[in-house]
Amino acid sequence: MKIQRVFFVSVLSLFVSMYTYPFLCAAEEPGTLLMKTIDSGLSVLKEPSLQGPEKVQERRKRLWEEISPIFNFNEMSKRALGLHWKKRTDTEKKEFVELFTNILKDAYIGKTDTYSGEKIVFLKEKQDEKKYATVQTKIITNTGTEVLVDYRMLSNDGKWTIYDVIIEGVSLVNNYRSQFNNILTKSSFADLIQKIKDKKG
Amino acid sequence: MVLRLDGKYNTYIGKLYGRQAMRKYAYVTWFFVLTLFFPLAILWAESISERVPVVSSLETISDSKTSDSDIQNKNEETEEPEPEETEEMSEVTQVKDPLQSVNRAMFAFNDKAFHYFFKPIYTGYNSMIPVQARVSVKNFYTNIKMPISFFNCLFQSNFKGAGTEMLRFVVNSTIGVGGFLDPAKSRFHINKQERDFGQTLGKYKMEPGTYLVLPFLGPSTSRDAIGLAGDAVLNPLTWVSYFFLTPIESLGNYTYDSVNDLSIDTGNTYESITKPAIDPYIAVQDAYIQNRKKKVKD
């Protein structure tokens, strides 16, 4: 009788662990990590204590703290400069990463001020090799318009970070690369830096 | 009976339809001649422009500082992929843009038109009309324009897509009260097929050609401008406009349709590309080319 019960419990626990194991492992998967970050970002936007125009700065700051760790700004800057990256010195690279991060921050954090209940849905994820992954998501606006957003992610010793965002087939990094390349073929790197600084002001 | 040459019915068409209709035929003909003329002229101009030799990438960038701006982009597309991830990293979207100065001027004009004409209109319109009503208007126009996506699905031999479009049209025109609602999507989850003639031409391996910025319509390429003309033929609204509406009425119709579309989009697409951009012209150009590439690939 007792033997039977022990046997039953162990078989049951085996089954339970068999079914839950993939979910436990999935915590480290890029898609899960991304959706977790998005959810925490959305919860900041929805938080009642942070509503209203006078709380804008505080809300932006909280949101930035939530979502910035998942972005790999170094990699984004490197890719946005493309072939021009190699020719830059370390200090130039550092300054550029800082400026580019600020552009992205101003542009995309600012856009969340008009958040009005858009939903973000996970579609699927694809992992090429070990190091790269694409997570496909869909934004559904309250007018029913659907926007496809893909996140390209890169693993650094198991830590997944975003290095590109692709909205309806338009890669953010490629878009900046075209702009930077266009400027750099006509003028110098110093001019580019100046243009980015002017943009900020 | 004497036939008066300068009289009312002096041609065959004139005899059949009367003078008013004849004038309309003349408008139609002129419209298509004009819309076809520019893209074709550009295609012709492209074929006589000199071929750019294929040079490997790293030399090109240093060289290209001295060369003309319109062939730089072309040179860089011939980059050799370097080991590891650099292939993706160094790829620059290839655009033929020999008309850049004209395009930039037109871009500036469109930008002004957007900010000082369309934006105030749709902002006012937004504040007056509730969002559900605006979505209904959009549904109505989308439903009427069904032949565009239907025929383009057929041209692209996407028969499933064509069937979907037909089914959507039938469902939305009946249950959806003449197209004002979209039960095909909300109830039956049949999604709209976005197909246009520029995409069809792309599927038949036609190159995008020269980048153009059209007045009011915005970014385009020579291929997509031909596509626009093709879509205009497939669009029932065009025919309704020519036969039943005066030019000012049809202009009003098109403006209303586009303002309504903008009001749902709230200009987000345009502003989210131009606002964070360092060079908005290039940003819009690149976004357009990338987006079209994806649509042709789908």
Short mmCIF file of C-alpha atoms in Angstrom, two decimals:
data_model
loop_
_atom_site.label_atom_id
_atom_site.label_comp_id
_atom_site.label_asym_id
_atom_site.label_seq_id
_atom_site.Cartn_x
_atom_site.Cartn_y
_atom_site.Cartn_z
CA MET A 1 0.00 0.00 0.00
CA LYS A 2 2.68 2.43 1.07
CA ILE A 3 4.97 1.37 -1.73
CA GLN A 4 2.17 2.01 -4.16
CA ARG A 5 1.59 5.49 -2.84
CA VAL A 6 5.30 6.35 -3.00
CA PHE A 7 5.40 5.03 -6.53
CA PHE A 8 2.32 7.04 -7.48
CA VAL A 9 3.70 10.26 -6.02
CA SER A 10 7.06 9.84 -7.69
CA VAL A 11 5.45 9.14 -11.08
CA LEU A 12 3.18 12.11 -10.60
CA SER A 13 6.04 14.42 -9.69
CA LEU A 14 7.99 13.12 -12.67
CA PHE A 15 5.09 14.05 -14.95
CA VAL A 16 4.62 17.41 -13.32
CA SER A 17 8.30 18.26 -13.68
CA MET A 18 8.28 17.00 -17.28
CA TYR A 19 5.55 19.43 -18.18
CA THR A 20 6.82 22.40 -16.20
CA TYR A 21 10.52 22.02 -17.04
CA PRO A 22 10.31 23.71 -20.45
CA PHE A 23 8.52 26.66 -18.87
CA LEU A 24 11.12 26.97 -16.16
CA CYS A 25 13.87 26.93 -18.75
CA ALA A 26 12.03 29.36 -20.98
CA ALA A 27 12.61 32.11 -18.42
CA GLU A 28 15.99 32.61 -20.03
CA GLU A 29 14.67 32.62 -23.60
CA PRO A 30 14.91 35.95 -25.51
CA GLY A 31 11.18 36.14 -26.21
CA THR A 32 10.22 35.67 -22.57
CA LEU A 33 12.79 38.19 -21.43
CA LEU A 34 11.56 40.72 -23.99
CA MET A 35 7.90 40.29 -23.12
CA LYS A 36 8.71 40.58 -19.42
CA THR A 37 10.51 43.85 -20.08
CA ILE A 38 7.66 45.15 -22.23
CA ASP A 39 5.15 44.22 -19.54
CA SER A 40 7.12 46.04 -16.87
CA GLY A 41 7.37 49.05 -19.20
CA LEU A 42 3.62 48.99 -19.81
CA SER A 43 2.92 48.72 -16.10
CA VAL A 44 4.90 51.94 -15.58
CA LEU A 45 2.80 53.63 -18.26
CA LYS A 46 -0.42 52.38 -16.72
CA GLU A 47 0.49 53.16 -13.12
CA PRO A 48 -2.16 55.51 -11.69
CA SER A 49 0.30 57.47 -9.54
CA LEU A 50 2.30 58.43 -12.62
CA GLN A 51 -0.55 59.74 -14.78
CA GLY A 52 -0.97 63.31 -15.88
CA PRO A 53 1.19 65.82 -17.74
CA GLU A 54 3.01 67.06 -14.65
CA LYS A 55 4.41 63.57 -14.00
CA VAL A 56 5.86 63.23 -17.50
CA GLN A 57 9.51 63.53 -16.51
CA GLU A 58 9.17 61.10 -13.63
CA ARG A 59 7.32 58.59 -15.80
CA ARG A 60 9.93 58.81 -18.54
CA LYS A 61 12.69 58.28 -16.01
CA ARG A 62 11.01 55.21 -14.48
CA LEU A 63 10.30 53.77 -17.93
CA TRP A 64 13.88 54.30 -19.00
CA GLU A 65 15.11 52.47 -15.92
CA GLU A 66 12.81 49.55 -16.73
CA ILE A 67 13.58 49.09 -20.39
CA SER A 68 17.07 50.43 -21.06
CA PRO A 69 18.98 47.40 -19.69
CA ILE A 70 17.60 45.21 -22.48
CA PHE A 71 18.98 47.46 -25.23
CA ASN A 72 22.54 47.07 -26.37
CA PHE A 73 23.34 50.65 -27.31
CA ASN A 74 26.96 49.90 -27.97
CA GLU A 75 26.08 47.31 -30.58
CA MET A 76 23.39 49.55 -32.08
CA SER A 77 25.83 52.43 -32.48
CA LYS A 78 28.42 50.12 -33.98
CA ARG A 79 25.95 48.81 -36.52
CA ALA A 80 24.53 52.24 -37.26
CA LEU A 81 27.97 53.52 -38.20
CA GLY A 82 28.68 50.37 -40.20
CA LEU A 83 32.05 50.47 -41.93
CA HIS A 84 32.86 53.87 -40.47
CA TRP A 85 32.96 52.44 -36.95
CA LYS A 86 36.39 50.85 -37.35
CA LYS A 87 38.02 54.10 -38.38
CA ARG A 88 37.05 55.88 -35.17
CA THR A 89 39.17 56.20 -32.07
CA ASP A 90 37.95 54.88 -28.72
CA THR A 91 37.03 58.32 -27.38
CA GLU A 92 35.11 59.12 -30.57
CA LYS A 93 33.29 55.80 -30.28
CA LYS A 94 32.40 56.51 -26.69
CA GLU A 95 31.08 59.98 -27.47
CA PHE A 96 29.09 58.62 -30.40
CA VAL A 97 27.48 55.85 -28.36
CA GLU A 98 26.42 58.40 -25.77
CA LEU A 99 24.91 60.76 -28.36
CA PHE A 100 23.17 58.01 -30.27
CA THR A 101 21.71 56.58 -27.06
CA ASN A 102 20.32 60.01 -26.28
CA ILE A 103 18.70 60.36 -29.69
CA LEU A 104 16.97 57.02 -29.33
CA LYS A 105 15.96 57.80 -25.78
CA ASP A 106 14.45 61.19 -26.63
CA ALA A 107 12.69 59.87 -29.69
CA TYR A 108 11.16 56.71 -28.36
CA ILE A 109 10.59 57.48 -24.71
CA GLY A 110 8.92 60.72 -25.82
CA LYS A 111 6.51 58.73 -27.98
CA THR A 112 5.14 56.89 -24.97
CA ASP A 113 3.61 60.14 -23.64
CA THR A 114 0.66 59.55 -25.92
CA TYR A 115 0.19 55.93 -24.83
CA SER A 116 -3.50 55.11 -24.99
CA GLY A 117 -3.99 51.44 -24.31
CA GLU A 118 -2.15 49.91 -27.27
CA LYS A 119 -1.63 46.19 -26.84
CA ILE A 120 1.59 44.36 -27.54
CA VAL A 121 1.23 40.72 -28.53
CA PHE A 122 3.97 38.13 -28.78
CA LEU A 123 3.86 36.26 -32.11
CA LYS A 124 6.89 33.98 -32.28
CA GLU A 125 10.60 33.78 -31.85
CA LYS A 126 13.30 32.41 -34.04
CA GLN A 127 16.75 31.58 -32.82
CA ASP A 128 19.40 31.33 -35.50
CA GLU A 129 22.49 29.56 -34.20
CA LYS A 130 23.26 30.15 -30.56
CA LYS A 131 23.98 33.85 -30.58
CA TYR A 132 21.18 35.55 -32.50
CA ALA A 133 17.43 35.60 -32.17
CA THR A 134 14.47 37.41 -33.69
CA VAL A 135 11.36 37.99 -31.61
CA GLN A 136 8.26 38.93 -33.55
CA THR A 137 5.57 41.00 -31.88
CA LYS A 138 2.52 42.90 -32.97
CA ILE A 139 1.21 46.22 -31.66
CA ILE A 140 -2.57 46.58 -31.83
CA THR A 141 -3.71 50.20 -31.56
CA ASN A 142 -7.11 51.11 -30.22
CA THR A 143 -8.31 51.82 -33.77
CA GLY A 144 -7.54 48.21 -34.66
CA THR A 145 -4.47 48.96 -36.75
CA GLU A 146 -1.81 46.30 -36.45
CA VAL A 147 1.89 47.06 -36.61
CA LEU A 148 4.46 44.30 -36.87
CA VAL A 149 7.54 44.87 -34.73
CA ASP A 150 10.50 42.51 -34.76
CA TYR A 151 13.28 42.66 -32.22
CA ARG A 152 16.72 41.40 -33.21
CA MET A 153 18.51 40.10 -30.18
CA LEU A 154 22.02 39.04 -29.44
CA SER A 155 23.29 36.81 -26.67
CA ASN A 156 26.32 37.77 -24.68
CA ASP A 157 27.15 34.84 -22.41
CA GLY A 158 23.48 34.01 -22.06
CA LYS A 159 22.40 37.62 -21.54
CA TRP A 160 20.04 38.62 -24.34
CA THR A 161 20.04 42.23 -25.53
CA ILE A 162 18.29 44.03 -28.38
CA TYR A 163 20.51 45.35 -31.14
CA ASP A 164 17.85 46.29 -33.71
CA VAL A 165 14.12 46.98 -33.89
CA ILE A 166 12.33 46.33 -37.16
CA ILE A 167 8.98 48.06 -37.61
CA GLU A 168 6.98 46.90 -40.65
CA GLY A 169 10.15 45.82 -42.37
CA VAL A 170 12.01 49.03 -41.58
CA SER A 171 15.11 48.42 -39.53
CA LEU A 172 15.85 51.23 -37.10
CA VAL A 173 19.58 50.67 -37.27
CA ASN A 174 19.63 50.44 -41.08
CA ASN A 175 17.65 53.66 -41.21
CA TYR A 176 20.24 55.50 -39.17
CA ARG A 177 23.04 53.81 -41.07
CA SER A 178 21.70 55.24 -44.34
CA GLN A 179 21.54 58.70 -42.80
CA PHE A 180 24.99 58.54 -41.21
CA ASN A 181 26.51 57.07 -44.33
CA ASN A 182 24.98 59.81 -46.44
CA ILE A 183 26.38 62.48 -44.16
CA LEU A 184 29.79 60.83 -43.81
CA THR A 185 30.28 60.45 -47.55
CA LYS A 186 29.81 64.19 -47.94
CA SER A 187 31.44 65.53 -44.81
CA SER A 188 33.57 64.55 -41.84
CA PHE A 189 32.83 62.66 -38.65
CA ALA A 190 33.09 65.91 -36.68
CA ASP A 191 30.27 67.34 -38.80
CA LEU A 192 28.13 64.31 -38.05
CA ILE A 193 28.71 64.72 -34.33
CA GLN A 194 27.84 68.40 -34.65
CA LYS A 195 24.63 67.57 -36.52
CA ILE A 196 23.58 65.11 -33.84
CA LYS A 197 24.31 67.69 -31.13
CA ASP A 198 22.29 70.33 -33.01
CA LYS A 199 19.43 67.87 -33.21
CA LYS A 200 19.40 67.51 -29.48
CA GLY A 201 19.27 71.22 -28.81
CA MET B 1 -29.14 68.15 -93.60
CA VAL B 2 -25.82 69.91 -93.28
CA LEU B 3 -23.26 68.48 -90.89
CA ARG B 4 -21.73 71.27 -88.85
CA LEU B 5 -18.06 70.59 -88.18
CA ASP B 6 -17.88 72.90 -85.19
CA GLY B 7 -21.21 71.70 -83.90
CA LYS B 8 -22.23 69.73 -80.91
CA TYR B 9 -21.63 66.19 -82.13
CA ASN B 10 -18.61 66.24 -84.34
CA THR B 11 -16.87 63.03 -83.31
CA TYR B 12 -17.91 59.46 -82.78
CA ILE B 13 -17.65 59.66 -79.00
CA GLY B 14 -19.27 63.04 -79.12
CA LYS B 15 -22.18 61.55 -81.00
CA LEU B 16 -22.60 58.80 -78.48
CA TYR B 17 -22.22 60.66 -75.25
CA GLY B 18 -22.51 64.37 -75.92
CA ARG B 19 -20.01 67.10 -75.32
CA GLN B 20 -19.83 66.93 -71.53
CA ALA B 21 -18.85 63.28 -71.59
CA MET B 22 -16.33 63.99 -74.32
CA ARG B 23 -14.61 66.55 -72.16
CA LYS B 24 -14.45 63.99 -69.38
CA TYR B 25 -12.81 61.50 -71.73
CA ALA B 26 -10.25 64.13 -72.56
CA TYR B 27 -9.53 64.59 -68.84
CA VAL B 28 -9.16 60.86 -68.32
CA THR B 29 -6.81 60.57 -71.25
CA TRP B 30 -4.72 63.51 -70.08
CA PHE B 31 -4.57 62.11 -66.57
CA PHE B 32 -3.18 58.80 -67.73
CA VAL B 33 -0.85 60.35 -70.25
CA LEU B 34 0.59 62.60 -67.55
CA THR B 35 0.84 59.94 -64.87
CA LEU B 36 2.52 57.57 -67.30
CA PHE B 37 4.74 60.14 -68.95
CA PHE B 38 6.97 61.03 -65.99
CA PRO B 39 7.83 57.54 -64.80
CA LEU B 40 8.44 56.38 -68.35
CA ALA B 41 10.63 59.38 -69.06
CA ILE B 42 12.64 58.58 -65.97
CA LEU B 43 12.95 54.93 -66.91
CA TRP B 44 14.27 56.04 -70.25
CA ALA B 45 16.68 58.45 -68.63
CA GLU B 46 17.98 55.66 -66.45
CA SER B 47 18.74 53.40 -69.34
CA ILE B 48 21.06 55.99 -70.90
CA SER B 49 22.84 56.91 -67.68
CA GLU B 50 26.34 55.53 -67.42
CA ARG B 51 26.91 52.22 -65.75
CA VAL B 52 28.85 52.45 -62.52
CA PRO B 53 31.76 50.02 -62.37
CA VAL B 54 31.76 47.46 -59.61
CA VAL B 55 34.34 48.42 -57.00
CA SER B 56 35.03 46.69 -53.74
CA SER B 57 33.77 48.34 -50.65
CA LEU B 58 36.60 49.70 -48.58
CA GLU B 59 38.15 51.61 -51.43
CA THR B 60 34.77 52.94 -52.41
CA ILE B 61 34.13 54.90 -49.28
CA SER B 62 37.36 56.81 -49.47
CA ASP B 63 36.88 57.29 -53.21
CA SER B 64 33.30 58.28 -53.03
CA LYS B 65 34.02 61.44 -51.09
CA THR B 66 35.13 62.99 -54.32
CA SER B 67 32.51 61.45 -56.59
CA ASP B 68 28.94 62.51 -57.18
CA SER B 69 26.45 61.87 -54.42
CA ASP B 70 24.04 59.93 -56.58
CA ILE B 71 26.42 57.12 -57.39
CA GLN B 72 27.78 56.69 -53.91
CA ASN B 73 24.93 54.63 -52.67
CA LYS B 74 25.23 52.45 -55.71
CA ASN B 75 28.89 51.80 -55.12
CA GLU B 76 28.41 50.74 -51.58
CA GLU B 77 25.94 48.03 -52.37
CA THR B 78 28.76 46.03 -53.90
CA GLU B 79 30.46 45.53 -50.57
CA GLU B 80 32.18 42.27 -49.93
CA PRO B 81 30.83 40.59 -46.87
CA GLU B 82 33.55 40.43 -44.27
CA PRO B 83 33.91 37.57 -41.85
CA GLU B 84 31.46 37.29 -38.95
CA GLU B 85 28.51 39.62 -38.59
CA THR B 86 29.84 42.50 -40.65
CA GLU B 87 27.77 41.53 -43.67
CA GLU B 88 24.62 42.68 -41.99
CA MET B 89 26.42 45.54 -40.32
CA SER B 90 27.81 47.26 -43.37
CA GLU B 91 24.88 46.86 -45.72
CA VAL B 92 23.46 50.22 -46.78
CA THR B 93 20.04 50.33 -48.40
CA GLN B 94 20.64 50.85 -52.09
CA VAL B 95 18.77 53.75 -53.62
CA LYS B 96 19.07 55.39 -57.00
CA ASP B 97 18.51 59.04 -56.37
CA PRO B 98 19.76 61.15 -59.28
CA LEU B 99 16.94 63.66 -58.78
CA GLN B 100 17.89 64.34 -55.19
CA SER B 101 17.81 68.15 -55.42
CA VAL B 102 14.32 68.16 -56.94
CA ASN B 103 13.20 65.48 -54.49
CA ARG B 104 14.53 67.40 -51.51
CA ALA B 105 12.63 70.49 -52.61
CA MET B 106 9.46 68.45 -53.03
CA PHE B 107 10.07 66.79 -49.67
CA ALA B 108 10.33 70.22 -48.02
CA PHE B 109 7.09 71.25 -49.73
CA ASN B 110 5.28 68.11 -48.60
CA ASP B 111 6.58 68.56 -45.09
CA LYS B 112 5.18 72.09 -45.00
CA ALA B 113 1.90 70.86 -46.49
CA PHE B 114 1.72 68.18 -43.81
CA HIS B 115 2.45 70.51 -40.91
CA TYR B 116 0.48 73.56 -42.02
CA PHE B 117 -2.37 72.07 -44.03
CA PHE B 118 -3.13 68.43 -43.26
CA LYS B 119 -2.17 68.42 -39.60
CA PRO B 120 -4.47 71.29 -38.55
CA ILE B 121 -7.28 69.72 -40.58
CA TYR B 122 -7.03 66.28 -39.11
CA THR B 123 -6.45 67.61 -35.61
CA GLY B 124 -9.71 69.55 -35.83
CA TYR B 125 -11.45 66.62 -37.47
CA ASN B 126 -10.18 64.33 -34.69
CA SER B 127 -11.57 66.52 -31.97
CA MET B 128 -15.00 66.63 -33.63
CA ILE B 129 -15.54 63.09 -34.87
CA PRO B 130 -15.29 60.12 -32.50
CA VAL B 131 -12.77 57.46 -33.35
CA GLN B 132 -15.36 54.78 -34.12
CA ALA B 133 -16.92 56.97 -36.81
CA ARG B 134 -13.55 57.61 -38.37
CA VAL B 135 -12.74 53.91 -38.42
CA SER B 136 -16.12 53.28 -40.09
CA VAL B 137 -15.33 55.80 -42.80
CA LYS B 138 -12.00 54.12 -43.35
CA ASN B 139 -13.70 50.72 -43.55
CA PHE B 140 -16.13 52.10 -46.10
CA TYR B 141 -13.36 53.39 -48.37
CA THR B 142 -11.34 50.22 -47.93
CA ASN B 143 -14.34 48.13 -48.91
CA ILE B 144 -14.95 50.16 -52.06
CA LYS B 145 -11.33 49.90 -53.06
CA MET B 146 -11.47 46.10 -52.87
CA PRO B 147 -10.77 45.63 -56.64
CA ILE B 148 -7.26 47.04 -56.16
CA SER B 149 -6.18 44.29 -53.82
CA PHE B 150 -8.39 41.67 -55.48
CA PHE B 151 -6.94 42.13 -58.97
CA ASN B 152 -3.41 42.55 -57.69
CA CYS B 153 -3.76 39.27 -55.80
CA LEU B 154 -4.79 37.69 -59.10
CA PHE B 155 -1.90 39.32 -60.96
CA GLN B 156 0.47 37.98 -58.34
CA SER B 157 -1.20 34.55 -58.75
CA ASN B 158 -2.16 34.67 -55.09
CA PHE B 159 -5.53 32.99 -55.58
CA LYS B 160 -6.07 32.40 -51.90
CA GLY B 161 -5.61 36.11 -51.30
CA ALA B 162 -8.03 36.97 -54.09
CA GLY B 163 -10.60 34.61 -52.60
CA THR B 164 -10.07 36.21 -49.20
CA GLU B 165 -10.62 39.67 -50.61
CA MET B 166 -13.79 38.57 -52.41
CA LEU B 167 -15.09 36.95 -49.24
CA ARG B 168 -14.27 40.05 -47.20
CA PHE B 169 -16.10 42.21 -49.73
CA VAL B 170 -19.22 40.04 -49.64
CA VAL B 171 -19.25 39.78 -45.83
CA ASN B 172 -18.54 43.45 -45.21
CA SER B 173 -20.97 44.74 -47.83
CA THR B 174 -23.83 42.70 -46.37
CA ILE B 175 -23.36 42.01 -42.66
CA GLY B 176 -21.05 45.00 -42.39
CA VAL B 177 -23.79 47.40 -43.53
CA GLY B 178 -22.34 48.47 -46.87
CA GLY B 179 -18.76 48.33 -45.66
CA PHE B 180 -19.01 50.67 -42.71
CA LEU B 181 -18.21 47.84 -40.32
CA ASP B 182 -15.55 45.21 -40.67
CA PRO B 183 -17.12 42.00 -39.35
CA ALA B 184 -14.88 39.97 -41.69
CA LYS B 185 -11.98 40.89 -39.47
CA SER B 186 -13.61 41.34 -36.09
CA ARG B 187 -15.87 38.26 -36.26
CA PHE B 188 -14.33 35.90 -38.79
CA HIS B 189 -10.67 36.95 -38.50
CA ILE B 190 -10.23 37.30 -42.24
CA ASN B 191 -7.47 39.84 -42.58
CA LYS B 192 -7.14 42.36 -45.36
CA GLN B 193 -4.62 41.61 -48.08
CA GLU B 194 -2.56 44.71 -48.76
CA ARG B 195 -1.69 44.39 -52.42
CA ASP B 196 -0.90 47.11 -54.90
CA PHE B 197 0.27 47.36 -58.46
CA GLY B 198 3.78 48.57 -57.62
CA GLN B 199 4.18 45.40 -55.57
CA THR B 200 2.87 43.33 -58.48
CA LEU B 201 5.46 44.89 -60.78
CA GLY B 202 8.09 44.14 -58.13
CA LYS B 203 7.01 40.49 -58.06
CA TYR B 204 7.63 40.40 -61.80
CA LYS B 205 11.24 41.34 -61.03
CA MET B 206 10.92 44.99 -62.00
CA GLU B 207 13.52 47.09 -60.18
CA PRO B 208 12.29 49.99 -58.01
CA GLY B 209 14.17 52.42 -60.23
CA THR B 210 14.64 56.07 -59.38
CA TYR B 211 13.46 57.42 -56.07
CA LEU B 212 10.83 60.11 -56.46
CA VAL B 213 8.99 62.38 -54.08
CA LEU B 214 5.55 63.11 -55.49
CA PRO B 215 3.63 66.24 -54.54
CA PHE B 216 1.25 65.45 -51.63
CA LEU B 217 1.58 61.69 -52.19
CA GLY B 218 5.08 61.55 -50.77
CA PRO B 219 7.86 59.01 -51.35
CA SER B 220 7.71 56.77 -54.37
CA THR B 221 9.90 55.21 -57.01
CA SER B 222 9.49 55.10 -60.76
CA ARG B 223 8.08 51.59 -60.44
CA ASP B 224 5.64 52.54 -57.70
CA ALA B 225 4.54 55.66 -59.60
CA ILE B 226 3.51 53.40 -62.47
CA GLY B 227 1.91 51.25 -59.79
CA LEU B 228 -0.10 54.24 -58.59
CA ALA B 229 -1.45 54.77 -62.09
CA GLY B 230 -2.31 51.07 -62.28
CA ASP B 231 -4.10 51.23 -58.96
CA ALA B 232 -5.99 54.33 -60.07
CA VAL B 233 -7.36 52.30 -62.99
CA LEU B 234 -8.41 49.50 -60.64
CA ASN B 235 -9.92 51.91 -58.14
CA PRO B 236 -13.69 52.24 -58.61
CA LEU B 237 -13.51 55.68 -57.00
CA THR B 238 -11.53 56.93 -59.99
CA TRP B 239 -14.31 55.90 -62.34
CA VAL B 240 -17.01 57.29 -60.08
CA SER B 241 -15.11 60.57 -59.96
CA TYR B 242 -14.76 60.82 -63.71
CA PHE B 243 -18.29 59.99 -64.63
CA PHE B 244 -20.37 61.38 -61.81
CA LEU B 245 -18.37 64.04 -60.01
CA THR B 246 -16.98 67.41 -60.94
CA PRO B 247 -13.20 67.77 -60.52
CA ILE B 248 -13.64 69.78 -57.34
CA GLU B 249 -15.93 67.14 -55.86
CA SER B 250 -13.52 64.33 -56.63
CA LEU B 251 -10.63 66.35 -55.21
CA GLY B 252 -12.69 66.80 -52.07
CA ASN B 253 -13.36 63.08 -52.00
CA TYR B 254 -9.66 62.18 -52.22
CA THR B 255 -8.69 64.79 -49.65
CA TYR B 256 -11.37 63.53 -47.28
CA ASP B 257 -10.22 59.94 -47.71
CA SER B 258 -6.59 60.81 -47.01
CA VAL B 259 -7.38 63.15 -44.12
CA ASN B 260 -9.50 60.41 -42.58
CA ASP B 261 -6.66 57.92 -43.00
CA LEU B 262 -4.26 60.41 -41.43
CA SER B 263 -6.64 61.03 -38.56
CA ILE B 264 -6.61 57.34 -37.68
CA ASP B 265 -2.87 57.16 -38.06
CA THR B 266 -2.66 60.64 -36.41
CA GLY B 267 0.35 61.31 -38.58
CA ASN B 268 2.29 58.95 -36.37
CA THR B 269 4.04 57.07 -39.10
CA TYR B 270 5.38 60.18 -40.76
CA GLU B 271 6.35 61.98 -37.58
CA SER B 272 7.86 58.96 -35.90
CA ILE B 273 10.25 58.68 -38.83
CA THR B 274 11.08 62.35 -39.32
CA LYS B 275 11.20 63.57 -35.73
CA PRO B 276 14.06 61.41 -34.43
CA ALA B 277 15.94 61.62 -37.73
CA ILE B 278 19.20 63.48 -38.27
CA ASP B 279 18.43 63.83 -41.98
CA PRO B 280 14.65 63.42 -42.35
CA TYR B 281 14.82 63.18 -46.14
CA ILE B 282 17.15 60.18 -46.05
CA ALA B 283 15.23 58.68 -43.13
CA VAL B 284 11.94 58.72 -45.06
CA GLN B 285 13.63 57.51 -48.21
CA ASP B 286 15.28 54.60 -46.42
CA ALA B 287 12.11 53.69 -44.53
CA TYR B 288 10.10 53.73 -47.75
CA ILE B 289 12.59 51.59 -49.67
CA GLN B 290 12.93 49.07 -46.81
CA ASN B 291 9.17 48.84 -46.35
CA ARG B 292 8.53 48.35 -50.07
CA LYS B 293 11.24 45.71 -50.25
CA LYS B 294 9.52 43.78 -47.48
CA LYS B 295 6.13 44.09 -49.18
CA VAL B 296 7.46 42.78 -52.48
CA LYS B 297 9.17 39.92 -50.66
CA ASP B 298 6.03 38.83 -48.73
#
